[in-house]
RNA sequence: GGCCCCGUCGUCUAGUCUGGCCUAGGACACCAGGUUUUCAUCCUGGCGACAGGGGUUCGAAUCCCCUCGGGGUCACCA
């Protein structure tokens, strides 16, 4: 049969199944997919890193498609690359998707009727299917060495041909192959691509057809005994009765290989839907160099969760061409694969920020305060206990600064001036310049400092009116006082109503800051 | 390079299947004006696209052909 050299030293379970011929008719039966069987979709991320925005989008579309059609959504971990797969990444993916608000019906941490849900744990089944495919003549052992393979590739490239396997081992008689394998010669298993054409239904791109002559006799199982992605993904999708495969367009060219495999396995292929790629600035696949490509980047920067979800919905899909802001329920209700756009689109970071602001501004002060709290603490402005002890004050700051921030992490920068020492408020150049352009600033500020204590106990709106009246009496324009005052109080060129700022500062700090301002702006 | 996918304002997108309602709509960005003590918000306005060329048709963003452009993929990675 086909024991391999790898059998002895490979750390995976013994390959007992490999050489066990299974009669085709004894293949474990695949449940037939009748019209009444439920729609089943899945995502199959490899746990090798953080959640990329593309994965988040794919997950969201799968989830919405299932939820909108009473289907089931499955999470399966593609951990075939053992060197790169980690449990930390697995946990991060599960937590990240949960944080987004997605839920799935079956998964590695949940179990389900089609488990296990880690590809590495399905290895016996993959070997079983490999064996039967060899038995039925759909796959064959390839004894070529990697040296020979690269030689062939180089020769093809030199001749300007498409590099592909020359099918050298394809016609080796099965008896001979068995003898060579038994003698310990290493081999990989390749799929025997038939002649003809392979087409499939793609709900986004209609029908797609490939010439089989263009398809390589691809490797299903490596010499090491490890199956490859194209092999296991189709096996698992078949076993799990996945009915619709929604994934990124980079997988489009893999699809005919998988479709051929389904046919060899004797099962019908699922319906596909290849989603347009998320692109970076240069119209190339969005990658790390584009910055901020992980879901966690946005969570950590304080993008509202609903804004992230909403924006993800718009990556390849539009509600009506008019409405940009809509919730998940609306998405689930209206989402259809036929409406997914075909062209890849550049990820618009500007619009994302804008949308974040739309959601942030809709939050109540209380909710926003909670969302911003960790960022304020992280910035070192307050510890949580102190901040909670003066919650009403914090809420007033939130109300005051709300319209100027779009993401939670922007608050600490906006309110930092409130925490500065009163004689050392950092004056931004633009603010100081604006203050200094008024000739009578020092005198006006000094006079105001004298006038203020008797009036500052009044509500801010009233104080504002009285201050303006005071200025009118002196026949002075408003900016003459307000610009130096703003600089003294906040050091910023813009910001909330000055009298609300005074409220937040308190009388003592207000007076101290004006006093310091008289000197510093002299 | 082969194969495959795609092509509407700077960007995202509606309209394309089922030609006429398109003088091509909306949003972000940008610019100008208004509101405001400033910034922000908000309001008003502006800028700005059917890749190109041939057909078919009374009529084409929409159907057909060609060209050009962009992307994806060509592993014993996933």
Coordinates of C-alpha atoms (C1' of nucleotides) in Angstrom, one line a residue:
Chain A
X1 CA 0.0 0.0 0.0
X2 CA 1.3 3.5 0.7
X3 CA 3.1 3.7 3.9
X4 CA 5.4 6.7 3.7
X5 CA 8.7 7.6 5.0
X6 CA 7.0 10.4 6.8
X7 CA 4.9 8.0 8.7
X8 CA 7.7 7.2 11.1
X9 CA 8.9 10.6 12.0
X10 CA 5.9 12.8 11.6
X11 CA 4.3 14.0 14.7
X12 CA 0.8 13.6 13.4
X13 CA -1.2 10.5 14.3
X14 CA -0.1 7.3 12.6
X15 CA -1.2 7.2 9.0
X16 CA -3.0 3.9 9.3
X17 CA -5.8 5.0 7.0
X18 CA -3.6 6.0 4.2
X19 CA -3.1 2.7 2.6
X20 CA -6.5 1.2 3.5
X21 CA -8.4 1.0 0.3
X22 CA -11.9 1.9 0.8
X23 CA -14.5 0.6 -1.7
X24 CA -16.2 3.6 -3.3
X25 CA -19.6 2.4 -2.4
X26 CA -18.5 2.1 1.2
X27 CA -17.6 5.7 1.4
X28 CA -19.4 7.3 4.4
X29 CA -22.5 8.6 2.8
X30 CA -23.0 12.3 2.4
X31 CA -26.4 13.4 3.3
X32 CA -28.2 14.6 0.3
X33 CA -29.0 18.2 0.0
X34 CA -32.6 18.5 -0.6
X35 CA -34.3 21.7 -1.2
X36 CA -35.7 21.7 2.3
X37 CA -32.3 21.3 4.0
X38 CA -31.2 24.5 5.7
X39 CA -28.8 26.9 4.3
X40 CA -25.4 26.5 5.9
X41 CA -22.5 29.0 5.6
X42 CA -19.2 29.1 7.3
X43 CA -16.0 31.1 7.8
X44 CA -12.8 29.3 8.0
X45 CA -10.0 31.6 9.2
X46 CA -6.6 30.3 10.0
X47 CA -5.6 31.2 13.5
X48 CA -2.3 32.8 12.6
X49 CA -2.8 36.4 13.6
X50 CA -5.3 39.1 14.4
X51 CA -8.6 39.6 12.6
X52 CA -8.1 41.3 9.4
X53 CA -10.8 43.7 8.2
X54 CA -11.4 41.4 5.3
X55 CA -12.1 38.5 7.6
X56 CA -14.4 40.7 9.6
X57 CA -16.3 41.7 6.5
X58 CA -16.5 38.1 5.3
X59 CA -17.7 37.0 8.7
X60 CA -20.3 39.7 8.8
X61 CA -21.7 38.9 5.3
X62 CA -21.8 35.2 6.1
X63 CA -23.5 35.8 9.4
X64 CA -26.1 38.2 7.9
X65 CA -26.8 35.8 5.0
X66 CA -27.5 33.0 7.4
X67 CA -29.5 35.1 9.8
X68 CA -31.6 36.6 7.1
X69 CA -32.5 33.2 5.7
X70 CA -32.9 31.1 8.8
X71 CA -29.7 29.3 8.0
X72 CA -26.8 28.2 10.1
X73 CA -23.5 29.9 10.5
X74 CA -20.4 27.8 11.3
X75 CA -17.0 28.8 12.6
X76 CA -14.2 26.4 11.6
X77 CA -10.6 27.0 12.3
X78 CA -8.2 26.3 9.4
X79 CA -5.2 25.4 11.5
X80 CA -3.5 23.2 8.9
X81 CA -0.4 25.3 9.1
X82 CA 0.8 24.1 12.5
X83 CA 3.9 26.2 12.6
X84 CA 2.0 29.4 12.4
X85 CA -1.3 28.5 14.1
X86 CA -1.6 29.4 17.7
X87 CA -4.2 29.1 20.5
X88 CA -3.8 32.8 21.3
X89 CA -4.8 33.7 17.8
X90 CA -7.7 31.3 18.0
X91 CA -8.9 33.0 21.2
X92 CA -8.4 36.4 19.7
X93 CA -10.5 35.5 16.6
X94 CA -13.3 34.1 18.7
X95 CA -13.3 37.1 21.1
X96 CA -13.0 39.6 18.3
X97 CA -15.9 38.2 16.4
X98 CA -18.0 38.0 19.6
X99 CA -17.1 41.6 20.4
X100 CA -18.4 42.6 17.0
X101 CA -21.7 41.1 18.0
X102 CA -21.6 38.0 15.7
X103 CA -22.6 34.6 16.9
X104 CA -22.4 31.3 15.3
X105 CA -24.3 28.0 15.7
X106 CA -21.4 25.7 15.6
X107 CA -17.7 26.2 16.3
X108 CA -14.6 24.9 18.1
X109 CA -15.6 26.2 21.4
X110 CA -19.3 25.4 21.0
X111 CA -19.2 22.0 19.3
X112 CA -22.0 20.9 17.0
X113 CA -23.2 18.0 15.0
X114 CA -20.6 18.3 12.4
X115 CA -17.5 18.6 14.5
X116 CA -14.7 18.7 15.2
X117 CA -14.3 22.3 14.1
X118 CA -10.6 22.5 14.0
X119 CA -9.2 21.2 10.8
X120 CA -6.2 19.6 12.5
X121 CA -8.6 17.4 14.4
X122 CA -10.2 16.1 11.2
X123 CA -7.0 14.7 9.9
X124 CA -8.1 11.1 10.0
X125 CA -11.1 11.9 7.8
X126 CA -8.8 13.8 5.3
X127 CA -6.6 10.7 5.0
X128 CA -9.6 8.5 4.6
X129 CA -10.8 10.6 1.8
X130 CA -7.4 10.8 0.2
X131 CA -7.2 7.0 0.3
X132 CA -10.5 6.6 -1.4
X133 CA -9.7 9.2 -4.0
X134 CA -6.6 7.3 -4.9
X135 CA -8.5 4.1 -5.0
X136 CA -11.1 5.5 -7.4
X137 CA -8.3 6.9 -9.6
X138 CA -9.0 10.6 -8.9
X139 CA -5.6 11.0 -7.2
X140 CA -2.2 9.6 -7.6
X141 CA 1.1 9.3 -5.8
X142 CA 3.8 11.7 -7.0
X143 CA 7.4 10.7 -6.3
X144 CA 9.0 13.8 -7.7
X145 CA 11.6 15.5 -5.6
X146 CA 11.4 19.2 -4.9
X147 CA 14.7 19.5 -6.8
X148 CA 13.1 18.0 -9.9
X149 CA 10.0 20.2 -9.5
X150 CA 11.9 23.4 -9.3
X151 CA 14.0 22.3 -12.3
X152 CA 10.8 21.8 -14.3
X153 CA 9.5 25.1 -13.1
X154 CA 12.7 26.9 -14.1
X155 CA 12.7 25.3 -17.5
X156 CA 9.1 26.4 -18.1
X157 CA 9.7 29.9 -16.9
X158 CA 12.7 30.1 -19.2
X159 CA 10.6 29.0 -22.1
X160 CA 7.9 31.6 -21.1
X161 CA 5.4 28.9 -20.2
X162 CA 3.0 28.8 -17.3
X163 CA 4.8 26.9 -14.6
X164 CA 2.9 23.8 -13.6
X165 CA 3.5 20.2 -12.8
X166 CA 4.5 18.2 -15.9
X167 CA 2.4 15.2 -14.7
X168 CA 5.5 13.0 -14.7
X169 CA 4.1 10.6 -12.2
X170 CA 0.5 10.6 -13.4
X171 CA 0.8 7.4 -15.4
X172 CA 2.9 5.3 -13.1
X173 CA 1.1 2.0 -12.8
X174 CA -0.6 1.6 -9.5
X175 CA 1.3 -1.6 -8.7
X176 CA 4.6 0.1 -9.3
X177 CA 3.6 3.1 -7.1
X178 CA 2.6 0.8 -4.3
X179 CA 6.0 -1.0 -4.5
X180 CA 7.9 2.2 -4.4
X181 CA 5.9 3.6 -1.5
X182 CA 6.3 0.3 0.4
X183 CA 10.0 0.6 -0.1
X184 CA 10.0 3.9 1.8
X185 CA 10.1 6.3 -1.2
X186 CA 8.5 9.6 -0.2
X187 CA 5.6 10.8 -2.2
X188 CA 3.0 13.5 -2.3
X189 CA -0.6 12.9 -3.5
X190 CA -1.9 14.9 -6.5
X191 CA -5.3 15.4 -7.8
X192 CA -5.8 14.0 -11.3
X193 CA -7.4 16.8 -13.2
X194 CA -9.6 15.5 -16.0
X195 CA -10.0 17.1 -19.4
X196 CA -12.9 19.4 -20.2
X197 CA -14.2 22.5 -18.5
X198 CA -15.2 23.3 -15.0
X199 CA -17.8 25.9 -14.2
X200 CA -19.7 26.9 -11.1
X201 CA -22.4 29.2 -9.9
X202 CA -21.2 32.4 -8.3
X203 CA -23.9 34.5 -6.9
X204 CA -21.8 37.6 -7.2
X205 CA -20.3 37.0 -10.6
X206 CA -22.8 34.7 -12.3
X207 CA -21.4 31.6 -14.0
X208 CA -17.6 31.3 -14.1
X209 CA -15.9 28.7 -16.3
X210 CA -12.3 27.5 -16.4
X211 CA -10.6 25.2 -18.9
X212 CA -9.4 22.2 -17.1
X213 CA -6.2 22.3 -19.2
X214 CA -5.3 25.4 -17.2
X215 CA -5.6 23.6 -13.9
X216 CA -2.5 22.1 -12.4
X217 CA -2.5 18.6 -11.0
X218 CA -2.3 20.2 -7.5
X219 CA -1.0 18.6 -4.4
X220 CA -3.6 17.3 -2.0
X221 CA -1.3 15.8 0.5
X222 CA 2.3 16.7 1.0
X223 CA 5.2 14.3 1.4
X224 CA 5.0 15.1 5.1
X225 CA 1.6 13.6 5.2
X226 CA 0.0 17.0 5.8
X227 CA -3.0 17.8 3.6
X228 CA -3.1 21.1 1.8
X229 CA -5.7 23.8 2.1
X230 CA -7.5 23.2 -1.2
X231 CA -8.0 19.6 -0.2
X232 CA -9.2 20.0 3.3
X233 CA -11.3 23.0 2.7
X234 CA -13.5 21.2 0.2
X235 CA -13.6 18.0 2.3
X236 CA -14.7 19.8 5.3
X237 CA -17.2 22.0 3.5
X238 CA -18.7 18.8 2.0
X239 CA -18.7 16.9 5.4
X240 CA -20.2 19.9 7.1
X241 CA -22.9 20.2 4.4
X242 CA -22.0 23.8 3.7
X243 CA -24.4 25.1 1.1
X244 CA -23.0 28.5 0.3
X245 CA -19.4 29.5 0.3
X246 CA -18.9 33.3 0.8
X247 CA -15.3 34.3 0.7
X248 CA -12.8 36.8 -0.7
X249 CA -12.2 37.0 -4.4
X250 CA -8.6 35.9 -4.0
X251 CA -10.1 32.4 -3.7
X252 CA -11.8 32.6 -7.1
X253 CA -9.1 30.8 -9.0
X254 CA -9.0 28.0 -6.4
X255 CA -12.6 27.3 -6.9
X256 CA -12.4 25.0 -10.0
X257 CA -10.0 22.8 -8.1
X258 CA -12.4 22.4 -5.3
X259 CA -15.3 21.9 -7.6
X260 CA -13.5 19.1 -9.4
X261 CA -12.8 17.6 -6.0
X262 CA -16.5 17.7 -5.0
X263 CA -17.3 15.8 -8.2
X264 CA -14.6 13.2 -7.5
X265 CA -16.0 12.8 -4.1
X266 CA -19.4 12.3 -5.6
X267 CA -21.1 15.3 -3.9
X268 CA -22.6 18.4 -5.4
X269 CA -20.7 21.5 -5.0
X270 CA -22.0 24.4 -2.9
X271 CA -23.0 27.7 -4.4
X272 CA -20.2 30.2 -4.3
X273 CA -20.1 34.0 -3.8
X274 CA -16.7 35.7 -4.1
X275 CA -16.7 39.0 -2.4
X276 CA -14.7 41.9 -3.8
X277 CA -11.4 42.6 -2.3
X278 CA -10.7 45.4 0.2
X279 CA -8.1 47.5 -1.4
X280 CA -5.4 49.9 -0.1
X281 CA -4.3 53.2 -1.5
X282 CA -2.5 51.7 -4.6
X283 CA -5.5 49.6 -5.5
X284 CA -3.8 46.5 -4.2
X285 CA -5.1 44.2 -1.6
X286 CA -5.4 45.9 1.8
X287 CA -2.3 45.0 3.7
X288 CA -0.3 46.0 6.8
X289 CA 1.5 48.7 5.0
X290 CA -1.8 50.5 4.5
X291 CA -2.0 50.8 8.3
X292 CA -5.0 49.9 10.5
X293 CA -6.0 46.6 8.9
X294 CA -6.9 44.7 12.1
X295 CA -10.3 44.8 13.6
X296 CA -8.6 45.3 17.0
X297 CA -6.9 48.5 15.7
X298 CA -10.3 50.1 15.5
X299 CA -11.6 48.8 18.7
X300 CA -8.4 50.0 20.4
X301 CA -8.8 53.4 18.9
X302 CA -12.3 53.7 20.2
X303 CA -14.4 53.4 17.1
X304 CA -17.9 52.7 18.2
X305 CA -18.7 49.1 17.6
X306 CA -21.9 49.9 15.6
X307 CA -19.9 52.2 13.3
X308 CA -17.4 49.4 12.6
X309 CA -20.2 47.0 11.8
X310 CA -22.0 49.6 9.6
X311 CA -18.9 50.4 7.7
X312 CA -18.1 46.8 7.1
X313 CA -21.5 46.4 5.7
X314 CA -20.7 49.0 3.1
X315 CA -17.6 47.2 1.9
X316 CA -19.0 45.8 -1.3
X317 CA -22.6 46.4 -0.6
X318 CA -25.0 49.4 -0.4
X319 CA -28.4 49.7 1.1
X320 CA -30.0 52.0 -1.5
X321 CA -27.3 54.3 -2.8
X322 CA -28.7 57.1 -0.5
X323 CA -28.4 55.9 3.0
X324 CA -25.1 55.4 4.6
X325 CA -26.1 55.1 8.3
X326 CA -28.1 52.0 9.0
X327 CA -28.2 49.3 11.7
X328 CA -27.5 45.6 11.6
X329 CA -31.1 44.6 11.6
X330 CA -31.6 46.6 8.4
X331 CA -28.6 45.0 6.9
X332 CA -29.8 41.5 7.7
X333 CA -33.2 42.3 6.3
X334 CA -31.9 43.7 3.0
X335 CA -28.7 41.9 2.3
X336 CA -28.5 39.8 -0.8
X337 CA -25.6 38.4 -2.6
X338 CA -26.9 39.5 -5.9
X339 CA -26.4 43.1 -4.8
X340 CA -22.8 42.7 -3.8
X341 CA -20.6 44.7 -6.1
X342 CA -18.0 43.0 -8.3
X343 CA -15.1 45.5 -8.3
X344 CA -12.7 45.8 -5.4
X345 CA -12.9 49.0 -3.6
X346 CA -10.3 51.2 -1.8
X347 CA -10.9 51.3 1.9
X348 CA -11.9 54.8 2.7
X349 CA -10.4 55.7 6.1
X350 CA -11.8 59.2 6.0
X351 CA -15.4 58.1 5.6
X352 CA -14.9 55.5 8.3
X353 CA -13.9 58.2 10.7
X354 CA -16.8 60.3 9.7
X355 CA -19.2 57.4 10.3
X356 CA -17.6 56.7 13.7
X357 CA -18.5 60.3 14.6
X358 CA -22.1 59.8 13.5
X359 CA -22.5 56.9 15.9
X360 CA -20.5 58.5 18.7
X361 CA -22.6 61.7 18.6
X362 CA -25.8 59.6 18.9
X363 CA -24.7 58.1 22.2
X364 CA -26.1 59.5 25.4
X365 CA -23.6 61.3 27.6
X366 CA -23.8 58.5 30.1
X367 CA -22.9 55.8 27.6
X368 CA -20.3 57.9 25.9
X369 CA -18.7 58.6 29.3
X370 CA -18.4 54.9 30.0
X371 CA -16.9 54.3 26.5
X372 CA -14.4 57.1 26.9
X373 CA -13.4 56.2 30.4
X374 CA -10.7 53.7 29.6
X375 CA -9.1 56.1 27.2
X376 CA -9.0 58.9 29.8
X377 CA -7.5 56.5 32.3
X378 CA -4.9 55.2 29.8
X379 CA -3.9 58.7 29.0
X380 CA -3.0 59.2 32.7
X381 CA -5.5 62.0 33.2
X382 CA -7.3 60.3 36.1
X383 CA -7.5 56.9 37.7
X384 CA -10.9 55.3 37.4
X385 CA -11.8 55.7 41.1
X386 CA -11.2 59.4 41.1
X387 CA -13.0 59.9 37.8
X388 CA -16.1 58.0 39.1
X389 CA -15.9 60.1 42.3
X390 CA -16.6 63.2 40.2
X391 CA -18.9 61.6 37.7
X392 CA -21.2 64.6 37.3
X393 CA -18.3 66.8 36.5
X394 CA -17.0 64.2 34.0
X395 CA -20.5 64.0 32.4
X396 CA -20.5 67.8 31.9
X397 CA -17.1 67.6 30.2
X398 CA -18.5 64.8 28.0
X399 CA -21.5 67.0 27.1
X400 CA -19.2 69.9 26.4
X401 CA -16.6 68.1 24.2
X402 CA -18.9 65.5 22.5
X403 CA -19.4 67.3 19.2
X404 CA -15.7 67.7 18.7
X405 CA -14.7 64.0 18.9
X406 CA -15.4 61.1 16.5
X407 CA -13.8 58.3 18.3
X408 CA -13.4 57.6 22.1
X409 CA -9.7 58.0 22.1
X410 CA -10.0 61.6 21.0
X411 CA -11.5 62.7 24.3
X412 CA -8.3 62.7 26.5
X413 CA -6.6 65.0 24.1
X414 CA -9.5 67.3 24.1
X415 CA -9.8 67.5 27.9
X416 CA -6.2 67.4 28.9
X417 CA -6.1 71.1 29.5
X418 CA -8.5 70.7 32.4
X419 CA -5.9 68.6 34.2
X420 CA -2.9 70.8 33.6
X421 CA -1.3 72.8 36.4
X422 CA -3.0 76.3 36.4
X423 CA 0.2 78.2 35.8
X424 CA 1.5 75.8 33.2
X425 CA -1.3 75.3 30.8
X426 CA 0.3 74.5 27.4
X427 CA -0.4 77.3 25.0
X428 CA -0.7 76.0 21.4
X429 CA 1.1 78.4 19.0
X430 CA -2.1 79.1 17.1
X431 CA -4.0 80.0 20.3
X432 CA -1.2 82.2 21.6
X433 CA -0.8 84.0 18.3
X434 CA -4.6 84.7 18.3
X435 CA -4.4 86.1 21.8
X436 CA -1.4 88.2 21.2
X437 CA -2.7 90.0 18.2
X438 CA -5.0 92.1 20.5
X439 CA -3.1 95.1 21.8
X440 CA -5.1 95.8 24.9
X441 CA -5.1 92.2 26.0
X442 CA -3.2 92.5 29.3
X443 CA -5.3 95.4 30.5
X444 CA -8.6 93.9 29.6
X445 CA -7.6 90.6 31.1
X446 CA -6.5 92.3 34.3
X447 CA -9.7 94.3 34.5
X448 CA -11.8 91.2 33.8
X449 CA -9.9 89.4 36.6
X450 CA -11.0 92.1 39.0
X451 CA -14.6 92.1 37.7
X452 CA -15.1 88.4 37.5
X453 CA -15.1 87.2 41.2
X454 CA -18.3 89.1 42.0
X455 CA -20.1 87.6 39.0
X456 CA -18.7 84.1 38.5
X457 CA -21.2 82.3 40.7
X458 CA -23.9 82.8 38.1
X459 CA -25.0 80.2 35.6
X460 CA -22.7 80.2 32.6
X461 CA -25.3 81.6 30.2
X462 CA -26.0 84.5 32.4
X463 CA -22.3 85.1 33.0
X464 CA -21.8 85.1 29.3
X465 CA -24.4 87.8 28.8
X466 CA -23.0 89.9 31.6
X467 CA -19.5 89.6 30.3
X468 CA -20.7 90.8 26.9
X469 CA -22.5 93.7 28.5
X470 CA -19.3 94.5 30.5
X471 CA -17.4 94.6 27.2
X472 CA -20.1 96.8 25.5
X473 CA -19.9 99.3 28.3
X474 CA -16.2 99.6 27.8
X475 CA -16.8 99.8 24.0
X476 CA -14.6 96.8 23.4
X477 CA -15.2 94.1 20.9
X478 CA -15.8 90.5 22.0
X479 CA -12.6 88.9 20.6
X480 CA -10.4 91.3 22.5
X481 CA -11.3 89.5 25.7
X482 CA -12.4 86.1 24.5
X483 CA -9.3 85.2 22.5
X484 CA -6.8 85.9 25.3
X485 CA -9.2 84.4 27.8
X486 CA -9.5 81.2 25.8
X487 CA -5.7 81.0 25.6
X488 CA -5.3 81.5 29.3
X489 CA -7.9 79.0 30.2
X490 CA -7.3 76.3 27.7
X491 CA -4.3 77.1 25.6
X492 CA -6.3 75.9 22.6
X493 CA -7.3 77.8 19.5
X494 CA -10.9 76.5 19.7
X495 CA -13.1 74.6 22.0
X496 CA -16.3 74.7 24.0
X497 CA -18.2 77.8 25.3
X498 CA -15.8 79.6 27.5
X499 CA -18.2 79.9 30.3
X500 CA -18.8 76.2 30.4
X501 CA -15.1 75.8 30.5
X502 CA -15.0 78.1 33.6
X503 CA -17.7 75.9 35.1
X504 CA -15.6 72.8 34.5
X505 CA -12.5 74.5 35.9
X506 CA -14.1 76.0 38.9
X507 CA -13.6 79.5 40.2
X508 CA -10.2 79.1 41.8
X509 CA -8.6 77.5 38.8
X510 CA -10.3 80.0 36.4
X511 CA -8.8 83.0 38.3
X512 CA -5.4 81.4 38.6
X513 CA -5.3 80.7 34.9
X514 CA -6.3 84.2 34.0
X515 CA -3.7 85.6 36.5
X516 CA -1.0 83.4 34.8
X517 CA -2.3 84.5 31.4
X518 CA -1.8 88.1 32.3
X519 CA 1.8 87.5 32.8
X520 CA 2.4 84.9 30.1
X521 CA 0.7 86.9 27.4
X522 CA 2.2 90.2 28.4
Chain B
rG1 C1' 3.6 36.3 -19.4
rG2 C1' -0.9 32.5 -19.0
rC3 C1' -5.6 32.1 -16.9
rC4 C1' -9.6 34.5 -14.2
rC5 C1' -12.2 38.9 -12.3
rC6 C1' -13.2 43.9 -12.7
rG7 C1' -13.8 49.2 -15.0
rU8 C1' -19.8 55.5 -13.2
rC9 C1' -17.2 62.1 -9.7
rG10 C1' -10.4 62.2 -6.0
rU11 C1' -12.9 57.9 -2.9
rC12 C1' -17.3 54.7 -1.9
rU13 C1' -21.8 54.0 -4.3
rA14 C1' -27.2 54.3 -7.0
rG15 C1' -28.6 53.4 -11.9
rU16 C1' -26.7 48.1 -15.8
rC17 C1' -30.0 42.0 -15.6
rU18 C1' -35.7 44.2 -17.4
rG19 C1' -32.3 50.5 -23.0
rG20 C1' -36.1 56.0 -22.7
rC21 C1' -38.3 58.6 -15.8
rC22 C1' -30.3 60.2 -16.2
rU23 C1' -29.9 67.4 -17.7
rA24 C1' -26.3 60.5 -14.2
rG25 C1' -28.7 60.7 -7.8
rG26 C1' -26.5 60.2 -2.8
rA27 C1' -22.2 60.1 0.7
rC28 C1' -17.0 61.1 2.3
rA29 C1' -13.2 64.5 1.1
rC30 C1' -12.2 69.3 -0.8
rC31 C1' -13.7 74.7 -1.7
rA32 C1' -17.0 79.0 -0.7
rG33 C1' -20.9 81.4 2.2
rG34 C1' -24.2 81.5 6.6
rU35 C1' -24.8 80.5 12.0
rU36 C1' -21.2 80.7 16.6
rU37 C1' -16.9 84.4 21.3
rU38 C1' -13.4 80.5 18.9
rC39 C1' -13.3 75.3 17.3
rA40 C1' -16.8 71.8 16.3
rU41 C1' -21.8 71.0 15.0
rC42 C1' -25.6 72.5 11.8
rC43 C1' -27.5 74.9 7.1
rU44 C1' -26.8 76.6 1.9
rG45 C1' -24.1 76.4 -2.5
rG46 C1' -19.8 74.8 -5.6
rC47 C1' -16.3 71.3 -7.7
rG48 C1' -16.6 66.7 -9.9
rA49 C1' -17.7 60.6 -13.4
rC50 C1' -20.4 56.7 -17.4
rA51 C1' -12.0 54.3 -19.5
rG52 C1' -11.6 54.8 -25.2
rG53 C1' -13.4 53.4 -30.0
rG54 C1' -16.7 51.0 -33.1
rG55 C1' -21.5 48.9 -33.8
rU56 C1' -27.2 47.6 -32.8
rU57 C1' -31.4 51.1 -32.0
rC58 C1' -35.8 56.3 -33.1
rG59 C1' -33.0 56.3 -28.4
rA60 C1' -27.2 53.3 -25.0
rA61 C1' -24.1 54.4 -18.5
rU62 C1' -27.4 50.2 -19.7
rC63 C1' -27.0 45.3 -25.3
rC64 C1' -22.7 43.4 -28.8
rC65 C1' -17.4 43.6 -30.5
rC66 C1' -12.5 45.5 -30.1
rU67 C1' -8.8 48.3 -27.5
rC68 C1' -6.8 50.2 -23.1
rG69 C1' -6.5 50.2 -17.9
rG70 C1' -6.5 48.0 -12.9
rG71 C1' -6.6 43.8 -9.8
rG72 C1' -6.3 38.6 -8.4
rU73 C1' -3.7 34.1 -9.0
rC74 C1' -0.2 30.9 -10.9
rA75 C1' 3.7 26.8 -4.0
rC76 C1' 4.4 20.1 -1.3
rC77 C1' 1.2 28.9 2.0
rA78 C1' -3.7 29.7 3.5

